[in-house]
PDB file of C-alpha atoms in Angstrom:
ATOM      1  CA  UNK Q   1      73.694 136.540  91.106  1.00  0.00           C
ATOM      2  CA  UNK Q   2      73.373 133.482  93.287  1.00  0.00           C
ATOM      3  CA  UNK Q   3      73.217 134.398  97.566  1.00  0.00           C
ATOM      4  CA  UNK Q   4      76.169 132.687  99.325  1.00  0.00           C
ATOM      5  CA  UNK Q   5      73.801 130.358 101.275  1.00  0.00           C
ATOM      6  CA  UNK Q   6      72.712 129.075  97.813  1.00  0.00           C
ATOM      7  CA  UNK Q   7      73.750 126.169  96.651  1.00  0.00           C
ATOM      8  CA  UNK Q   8      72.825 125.113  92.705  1.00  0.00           C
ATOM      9  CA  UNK Q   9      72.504 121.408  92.465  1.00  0.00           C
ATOM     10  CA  UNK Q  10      71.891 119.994  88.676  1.00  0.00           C
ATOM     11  CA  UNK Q  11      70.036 117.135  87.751  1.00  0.00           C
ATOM     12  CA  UNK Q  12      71.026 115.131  85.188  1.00  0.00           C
ATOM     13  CA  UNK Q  13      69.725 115.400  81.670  1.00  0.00           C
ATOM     14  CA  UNK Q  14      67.235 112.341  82.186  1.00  0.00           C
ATOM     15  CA  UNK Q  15      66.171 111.759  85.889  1.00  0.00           C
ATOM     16  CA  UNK Q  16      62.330 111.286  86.377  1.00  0.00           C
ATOM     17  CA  UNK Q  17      63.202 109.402  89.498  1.00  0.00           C
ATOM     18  CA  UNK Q  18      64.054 113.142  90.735  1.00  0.00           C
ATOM     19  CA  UNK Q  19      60.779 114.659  89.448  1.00  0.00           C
ATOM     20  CA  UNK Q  20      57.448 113.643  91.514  1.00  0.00           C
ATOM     21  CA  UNK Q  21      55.338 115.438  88.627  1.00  0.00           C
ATOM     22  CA  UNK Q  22      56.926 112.676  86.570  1.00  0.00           C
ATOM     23  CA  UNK Q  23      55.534 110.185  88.206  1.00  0.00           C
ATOM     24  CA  UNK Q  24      52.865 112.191  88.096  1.00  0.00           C
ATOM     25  CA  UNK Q  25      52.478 111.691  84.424  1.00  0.00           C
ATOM     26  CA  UNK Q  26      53.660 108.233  84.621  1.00  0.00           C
ATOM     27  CA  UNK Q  27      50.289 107.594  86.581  1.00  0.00           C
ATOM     28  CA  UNK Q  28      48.611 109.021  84.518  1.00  0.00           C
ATOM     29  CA  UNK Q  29      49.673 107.685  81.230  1.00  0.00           C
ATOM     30  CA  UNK Q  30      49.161 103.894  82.804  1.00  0.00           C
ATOM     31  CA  UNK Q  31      45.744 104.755  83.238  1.00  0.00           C
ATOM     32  CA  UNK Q  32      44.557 106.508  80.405  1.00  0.00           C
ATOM     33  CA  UNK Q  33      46.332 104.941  77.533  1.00  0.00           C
ATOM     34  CA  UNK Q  34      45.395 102.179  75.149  1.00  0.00           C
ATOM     35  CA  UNK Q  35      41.748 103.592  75.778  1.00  0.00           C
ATOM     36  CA  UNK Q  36      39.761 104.808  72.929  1.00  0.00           C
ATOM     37  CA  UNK Q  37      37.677 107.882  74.355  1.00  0.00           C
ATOM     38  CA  UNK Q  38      34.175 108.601  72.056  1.00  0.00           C
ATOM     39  CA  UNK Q  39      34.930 112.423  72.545  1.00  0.00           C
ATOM     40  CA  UNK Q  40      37.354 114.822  74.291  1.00  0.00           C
ATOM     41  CA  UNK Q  41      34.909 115.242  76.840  1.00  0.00           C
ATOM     42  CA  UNK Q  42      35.161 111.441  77.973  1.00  0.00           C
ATOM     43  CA  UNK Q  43      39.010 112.136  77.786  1.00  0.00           C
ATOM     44  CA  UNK Q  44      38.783 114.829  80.139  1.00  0.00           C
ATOM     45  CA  UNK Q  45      36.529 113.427  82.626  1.00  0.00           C
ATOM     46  CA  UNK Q  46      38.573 110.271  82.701  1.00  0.00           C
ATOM     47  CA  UNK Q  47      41.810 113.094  83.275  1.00  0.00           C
ATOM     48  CA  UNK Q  48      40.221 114.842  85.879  1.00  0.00           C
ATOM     49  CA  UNK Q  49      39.104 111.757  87.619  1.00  0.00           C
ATOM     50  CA  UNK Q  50      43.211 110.495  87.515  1.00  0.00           C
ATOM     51  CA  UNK Q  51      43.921 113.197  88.984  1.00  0.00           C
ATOM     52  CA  UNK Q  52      41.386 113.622  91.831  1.00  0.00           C
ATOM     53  CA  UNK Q  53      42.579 110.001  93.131  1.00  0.00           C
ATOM     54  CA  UNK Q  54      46.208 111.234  92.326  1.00  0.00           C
ATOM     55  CA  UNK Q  55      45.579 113.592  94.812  1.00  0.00           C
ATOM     56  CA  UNK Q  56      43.269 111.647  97.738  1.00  0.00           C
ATOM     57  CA  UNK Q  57      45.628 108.402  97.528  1.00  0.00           C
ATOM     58  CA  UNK Q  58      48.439 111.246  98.903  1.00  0.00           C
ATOM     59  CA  UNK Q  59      50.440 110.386  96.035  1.00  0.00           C
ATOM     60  CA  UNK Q  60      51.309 113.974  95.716  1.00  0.00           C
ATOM     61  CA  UNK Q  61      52.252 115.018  99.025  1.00  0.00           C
ATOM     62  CA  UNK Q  62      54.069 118.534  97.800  1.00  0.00           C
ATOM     63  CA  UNK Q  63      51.920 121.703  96.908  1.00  0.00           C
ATOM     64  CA  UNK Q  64      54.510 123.015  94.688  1.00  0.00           C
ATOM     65  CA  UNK Q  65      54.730 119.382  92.634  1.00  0.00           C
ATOM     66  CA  UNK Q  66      51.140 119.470  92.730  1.00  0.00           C
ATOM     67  CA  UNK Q  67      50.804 123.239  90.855  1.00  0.00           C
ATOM     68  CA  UNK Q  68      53.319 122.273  88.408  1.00  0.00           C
ATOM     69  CA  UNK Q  69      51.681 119.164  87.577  1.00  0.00           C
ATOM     70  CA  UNK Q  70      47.790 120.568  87.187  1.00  0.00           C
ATOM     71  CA  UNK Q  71      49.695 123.236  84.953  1.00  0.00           C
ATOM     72  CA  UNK Q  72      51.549 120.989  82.729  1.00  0.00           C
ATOM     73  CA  UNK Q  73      48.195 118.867  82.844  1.00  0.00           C
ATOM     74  CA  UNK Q  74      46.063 121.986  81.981  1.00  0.00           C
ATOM     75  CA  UNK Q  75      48.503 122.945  78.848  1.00  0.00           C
ATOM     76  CA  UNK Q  76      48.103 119.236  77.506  1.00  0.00           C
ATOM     77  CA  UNK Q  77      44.510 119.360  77.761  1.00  0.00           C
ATOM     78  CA  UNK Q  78      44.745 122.650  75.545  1.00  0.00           C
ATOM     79  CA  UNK Q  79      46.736 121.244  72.843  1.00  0.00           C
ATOM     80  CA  UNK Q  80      44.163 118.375  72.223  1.00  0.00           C
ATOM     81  CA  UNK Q  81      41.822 120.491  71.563  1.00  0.00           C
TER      82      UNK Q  81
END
């Protein structure tokens, strides 16, 4: 049951214009790929590190974007282990 003063508004199927933690991960992947990391370790510093200056440059300005994100980041850190 949606409240009256709700209104649903759907994105469309591809819009990562609409998604800060997609730029997010766009950010990300432009500085961490075509790297070769030694060990996982070296991956993860080099993650954490993104993400730190992610976070000082203001380029996520919303808490909410910003817990979604470290989540999503945290469950891809998990899988390449």
């Amino acid at each position: 049951m949606i409240p009256e003063n709700t209104a649903l508004v759907f994105l469309p199927p591809y819009s990562p214009e609409l998604k800060p933690a997609e730029l997010a991960w766009l950010n990300m992947k432009r500085k961490t790929t075509n790297t070769i990391y030694k060990t996982m370790e070296e991956l993860k510093l080099k993650l954490n590190e993104t993400v730190k200056k992610l976070i000082t440059e203001k380029f996520i300005k919303n808490y909410a974007v910003l817990t979604v994100f470290l989540s999503e980041l945290d469950c891809y850190i998990s899988k390449l282990n």
